[in-house]
Amino acid sequence: MKMADEHDAFRATVRNLVDREINPHVDEWEQEEGFPAHDLFPRLAQFGLLGLEYDPQFGGEGADHLFTMIACEEYGRIGAAGVAMAIGVQTNMATPSLHKFGSDELKRRFLAPAIAGNSVAAIAVTEPDAGSDVAALRTRAVRDGDEWVINGRKLYITNGTQADWVCLLARTSDEGGHRGMSQIIVPIPTEGFSVSRKLDKLGNRSSDTAELIFDDVRVPIENTIGSPGRGFEQQMSQFVTERMSAAYTIAGQCRHALKRTRDYLLDRPAFGEPL
Ligand SMILES: Cc1cc2nc3c(=O)[nH]c(=O)nc-3n(C[C@H](O)[C@H](O)[C@H](O)COP(=O)(O)OP(=O)(O)OC[C@H]3O[C@@H](n4cnc5c(N)ncnc54)[C@H](O)[C@@H]3O)c2cc1C
């Protein structure tokens, strides 16, 4: 793959940022079981990292996809995978649908602050009884005049305790299966919304993962992203961006692990020579 000079320069910038402003803190964030997204994200935004491919009209960089790949690879060098994951949720998991399908008004209210690092986003798809099988989800949004009334539970939600809004996937009709779902933006705080618990995880401890409760939460119908009833298809499209960014980050993590292993073996003496 051919990289231009500007791609190489960008990689050096992200690497420097990770080494200088993230890695010195990761041990502390792992111990504290959380990192300060509202402090870190504005800093990342100063380098355009929260809206690389997004429309400049909303604060994005309008950059090509290689920049996303490079940024994610460099996040693979972060000493705590949870931080890389939380950044990925903000940039490649919770906001792509809004950018691709959302109205300009929704983008102005929710995407622009996320790109600027002033609001933290979360994606709420998984439920206690619906993980891989997204079509089994039960969270329901019922129309009441100009509002959705939302009831349900979402589990394993990254950035869940810090989020300023969630991109929620909910049922908005009785069609069943993958039909009749919609993606809805729920601002936080909103009456009826609560974080019922922060999960205690084996790994990724620096990333907060939560269970969210929606108890008669009311949001305007215009908070619907794209077309009502097309939420499943839109989410499947959003998953593509998520999976690609996860793959790039994991490639970066593997490369970094190999380098650290090599450094260790060269440094570790055994039988009179480096291992
Ligand atoms: C750290 C972390 C952060 C997360 N963040 C978010 C988030 O921000 N937002 C969100 O919505 N979700 C999030 N998730 C949830 C994640 O997307 C789900 O864990 C995932 O979708 C799998 O669902 P599940 O855990 O319920 O596993 P299950 O669906 O119960 O699957 C259990 C196992 O069975 C396998 N399996 C499932 N179906 C089949 C089949 N038909 N044949 C063979 N094997 C099968 C799966 O691959 C898996 O290994 C997060 C999860 C973790 C661990």
XYZ file of C-alpha atoms and ligand atoms in Angstrom:
328
model
C 0.000 0.000 0.000
C 1.423 3.375 -1.018
C 1.628 5.977 1.733
C 2.181 9.634 0.944
C 4.544 11.818 2.955
C 1.542 13.343 4.707
C 0.485 9.883 5.920
C 3.954 9.234 7.353
C 3.978 12.637 9.040
C 0.534 11.938 10.479
C 1.715 8.591 11.881
C 4.611 10.331 13.609
C 2.220 12.900 15.095
C -0.153 10.265 16.497
C 2.744 8.175 17.818
C 4.178 11.186 19.584
C 0.786 12.051 21.071
C 0.286 8.493 22.341
C 3.782 8.381 23.859
C 3.580 11.814 25.432
C -0.008 12.248 26.535
C -1.559 8.796 26.893
C 1.011 6.132 27.768
C 2.385 7.921 30.858
C -1.112 7.667 32.421
C -2.340 4.222 31.456
C -1.204 2.354 34.577
C -3.073 4.843 36.727
C -6.181 4.634 34.505
C -6.119 0.835 34.620
C -5.979 0.942 38.414
C -8.713 3.555 38.636
C -10.859 1.538 36.201
C -11.541 4.521 34.026
C -9.866 7.258 32.034
C -10.926 10.925 31.828
C -12.565 11.035 28.402
C -13.629 14.648 28.867
C -9.972 15.626 29.308
C -8.396 13.361 26.699
C -10.901 13.743 23.857
C -10.557 17.547 23.462
C -6.805 17.003 23.221
C -7.252 14.371 20.487
C -9.659 16.721 18.731
C -6.957 19.382 18.499
C -5.165 16.996 16.125
C -8.338 16.273 14.171
C -8.379 12.698 15.440
C -12.069 12.514 16.355
C -13.389 13.302 12.887
C -10.759 12.179 10.415
C -13.088 11.213 7.576
C -16.022 13.369 8.617
C -17.467 16.350 6.781
C -15.517 19.578 7.453
C -18.889 21.329 7.712
C -19.248 19.654 11.121
C -15.616 19.993 12.160
C -14.283 16.877 10.433
C -11.067 16.640 8.431
C -12.478 15.166 5.210
C -9.386 12.933 5.129
C -8.948 9.664 3.230
C -9.420 6.267 4.886
C -5.670 5.638 5.256
C -5.601 8.262 8.003
C -8.138 6.227 9.992
C -6.087 3.089 9.456
C -2.891 4.802 10.620
C -4.516 6.363 13.694
C -5.990 3.014 14.757
C -2.667 1.213 14.218
C -0.972 3.774 16.422
C -3.687 3.403 19.094
C -2.524 -0.221 19.146
C 0.631 1.101 20.848
C -1.370 2.449 23.798
C -0.348 0.524 26.899
C -3.990 -0.095 27.856
C -6.269 -1.538 25.192
C -9.302 -0.088 26.953
C -8.287 3.462 26.051
C -7.857 2.520 22.392
C -11.282 0.906 22.500
C -12.934 3.944 24.077
C -11.451 6.243 21.429
C -12.613 3.800 18.763
C -16.155 3.918 20.118
C -16.151 7.703 19.828
C -14.755 7.778 16.295
C -15.711 4.556 14.534
C -18.542 2.872 16.424
C -21.002 5.418 17.867
C -20.794 8.243 15.318
C -20.566 6.742 11.779
C -24.342 6.253 11.413
C -24.980 9.810 12.519
C -22.480 11.076 9.947
C -23.797 8.860 7.165
C -27.554 8.946 7.743
C -28.300 11.761 10.218
C -29.974 15.065 9.423
C -27.824 18.194 9.334
C -29.593 19.410 12.460
C -28.723 16.202 14.369
C -25.142 16.398 13.123
C -24.884 19.993 14.267
C -26.212 19.126 17.733
C -24.450 15.816 18.369
C -21.748 15.047 15.797
C -19.977 18.412 15.840
C -19.461 18.381 19.659
C -18.247 14.762 19.455
C -15.714 15.678 16.754
C -14.601 18.631 18.897
C -14.140 16.310 21.880
C -16.690 18.238 23.902
C -19.135 15.370 24.140
C -18.527 11.669 24.702
C -20.550 9.207 22.623
C -21.594 5.615 23.287
C -23.217 2.949 21.143
C -26.014 0.974 22.797
C -26.940 -2.190 20.908
C -26.217 -5.178 23.180
C -28.784 -6.321 25.759
C -28.724 -8.998 28.459
C -30.412 -11.452 26.052
C -29.227 -10.070 22.715
C -25.505 -10.017 21.902
C -24.361 -11.573 18.624
C -28.030 -11.943 17.697
C -28.853 -8.254 17.294
C -32.255 -9.090 15.807
C -33.297 -10.448 19.232
C -33.100 -7.098 21.001
C -36.135 -6.011 23.012
C -35.596 -2.367 23.963
C -38.645 -0.593 22.627
C -39.395 2.969 21.557
C -43.101 3.740 21.220
C -44.250 6.882 19.474
C -46.301 9.310 21.563
C -47.020 12.445 19.536
C -43.709 14.064 18.667
C -41.719 11.876 21.048
C -40.345 8.374 21.433
C -40.970 6.761 24.821
C -38.131 4.298 25.390
C -38.030 1.312 27.751
C -35.341 -1.349 28.021
C -31.852 -2.313 29.168
C -28.508 -2.178 27.396
C -25.465 -4.096 28.606
C -21.667 -3.879 28.099
C -21.823 -0.265 26.936
C -18.357 1.260 26.486
C -18.056 4.881 27.692
C -21.383 4.147 29.412
C -20.661 6.040 32.633
C -19.182 9.093 30.879
C -21.330 9.450 27.779
C -23.141 12.667 26.895
C -25.305 10.842 24.377
C -25.895 7.317 23.154
C -26.703 6.025 19.702
C -29.460 3.600 20.700
C -30.822 0.744 18.608
C -34.430 0.042 19.590
C -37.573 -1.584 18.284
C -40.013 0.970 16.904
C -42.620 -1.402 15.465
C -44.019 -4.885 16.095
C -42.665 -6.385 12.865
C -40.145 -8.531 14.771
C -36.747 -9.959 13.811
C -34.461 -7.460 12.129
C -37.380 -5.371 10.873
C -38.837 -2.296 12.508
C -35.814 -1.020 14.425
C -34.548 2.555 14.553
C -31.384 4.303 15.647
C -32.211 7.064 18.111
C -29.947 9.571 19.829
C -30.588 9.778 23.557
C -28.940 12.768 25.248
C -27.625 12.240 28.769
C -28.831 13.213 31.291
C -32.459 12.599 30.359
C -35.220 11.789 32.828
C -35.725 8.025 33.121
C -32.186 7.218 31.981
C -29.752 5.723 34.479
C -26.508 3.789 34.688
C -27.459 0.810 36.837
C -23.927 -0.533 37.240
C -20.385 -0.203 36.054
C -19.027 -3.630 35.147
C -15.987 -5.166 36.827
C -13.987 -6.666 33.936
C -10.968 -8.960 33.635
C -9.345 -6.764 30.984
C -9.754 -3.354 29.326
C -10.142 -1.999 32.839
C -9.308 1.584 31.915
C -12.437 1.636 29.749
C -15.715 2.066 31.627
C -18.326 -0.487 30.583
C -21.843 -0.118 31.938
C -25.396 -1.348 32.036
C -27.893 1.334 31.021
C -31.569 1.508 31.978
C -34.236 3.289 29.934
C -37.397 3.775 31.978
C -39.988 5.827 30.067
C -37.228 7.954 28.548
C -38.715 10.581 26.229
C -36.781 11.995 23.286
C -38.030 13.938 20.246
C -38.832 11.947 17.112
C -36.327 14.136 15.265
C -33.573 12.405 17.273
C -34.055 9.437 14.935
C -30.975 8.852 12.785
C -31.920 8.323 9.141
C -35.093 6.454 8.340
C -37.348 5.058 11.090
C -37.535 1.280 10.643
C -34.104 1.068 8.939
C -32.124 0.945 12.180
C -30.922 -2.644 11.790
C -29.532 -2.013 8.299
C -27.942 1.264 9.405
C -26.370 -0.472 12.416
C -24.988 -3.266 10.207
C -23.338 -0.553 8.123
C -21.981 1.061 11.301
C -20.589 -2.330 12.384
C -18.478 -2.425 9.200
C -16.659 0.744 10.260
C -16.351 -0.652 13.793
C -14.879 -3.951 12.632
C -12.377 -2.350 10.277
C -11.120 0.021 12.976
C -10.881 -2.869 15.457
C -8.852 -4.849 12.908
C -6.435 -1.931 12.341
C -5.978 -1.452 16.092
C -5.367 -5.159 16.651
C -2.782 -5.159 13.830
C -1.040 -2.285 15.640
C -1.218 -4.169 18.950
C 0.317 -7.292 17.365
C 3.149 -5.289 15.800
C 3.814 -3.569 19.119
C 3.776 -6.871 21.040
C 6.268 -8.377 18.564
C 8.555 -5.376 18.933
C 8.448 -5.552 22.734
C 9.135 -9.296 22.614
C 12.096 -8.767 20.297
C 13.484 -5.990 22.520
C 13.168 -8.250 25.556
C 14.858 -11.212 23.867
C 17.759 -9.044 22.710
C 18.180 -7.720 26.230
C 17.742 -10.983 28.149
C 20.967 -12.983 28.509
C 20.879 -16.771 28.679
C 23.801 -19.176 28.289
C 26.119 -16.273 27.546
C 24.129 -14.694 24.739
C 20.855 -12.833 24.141
C 17.846 -15.137 24.218
C -15.339 -4.931 26.737
C -16.615 -4.937 25.952
C -17.137 -3.744 25.472
C -18.335 -3.743 24.762
N -18.854 -2.547 24.316
C -20.070 -2.529 23.728
C -20.686 -1.304 23.362
O -20.108 -0.221 23.526
N -21.928 -1.331 22.834
C -22.602 -2.495 22.617
O -23.720 -2.451 22.132
N -22.043 -3.688 22.944
C -20.805 -3.725 23.493
N -20.230 -4.925 23.835
C -20.978 -6.137 23.611
C -20.445 -6.973 22.467
O -20.766 -6.376 21.258
C -21.068 -8.344 22.679
O -20.335 -8.929 23.730
C -21.033 -9.183 21.457
O -21.986 -8.708 20.552
C -21.310 -10.654 21.771
O -22.479 -10.769 22.515
P -22.514 -11.628 23.863
O -21.374 -11.188 24.724
O -23.884 -11.532 24.419
O -22.189 -13.096 23.417
P -23.191 -14.187 22.831
O -23.962 -13.614 21.698
O -23.958 -14.792 23.954
O -22.163 -15.239 22.265
C -21.356 -16.050 23.134
C -20.370 -16.814 22.279
O -21.091 -17.661 21.363
C -20.671 -17.406 20.028
N -21.840 -17.543 19.152
C -22.932 -16.750 19.098
N -23.789 -17.208 18.183
C -23.231 -18.307 17.646
C -23.637 -19.221 16.637
N -24.792 -19.084 15.986
N -22.810 -20.247 16.338
C -21.629 -20.414 16.992
N -21.190 -19.570 17.952
C -21.986 -18.531 18.274
C -20.116 -16.003 20.028
O -19.141 -15.799 19.001
C -19.481 -15.913 21.413
O -18.176 -16.452 21.397
C -19.018 -4.956 24.520
C -18.476 -6.159 24.988
C -17.293 -6.152 25.692
C -16.751 -7.467 26.190
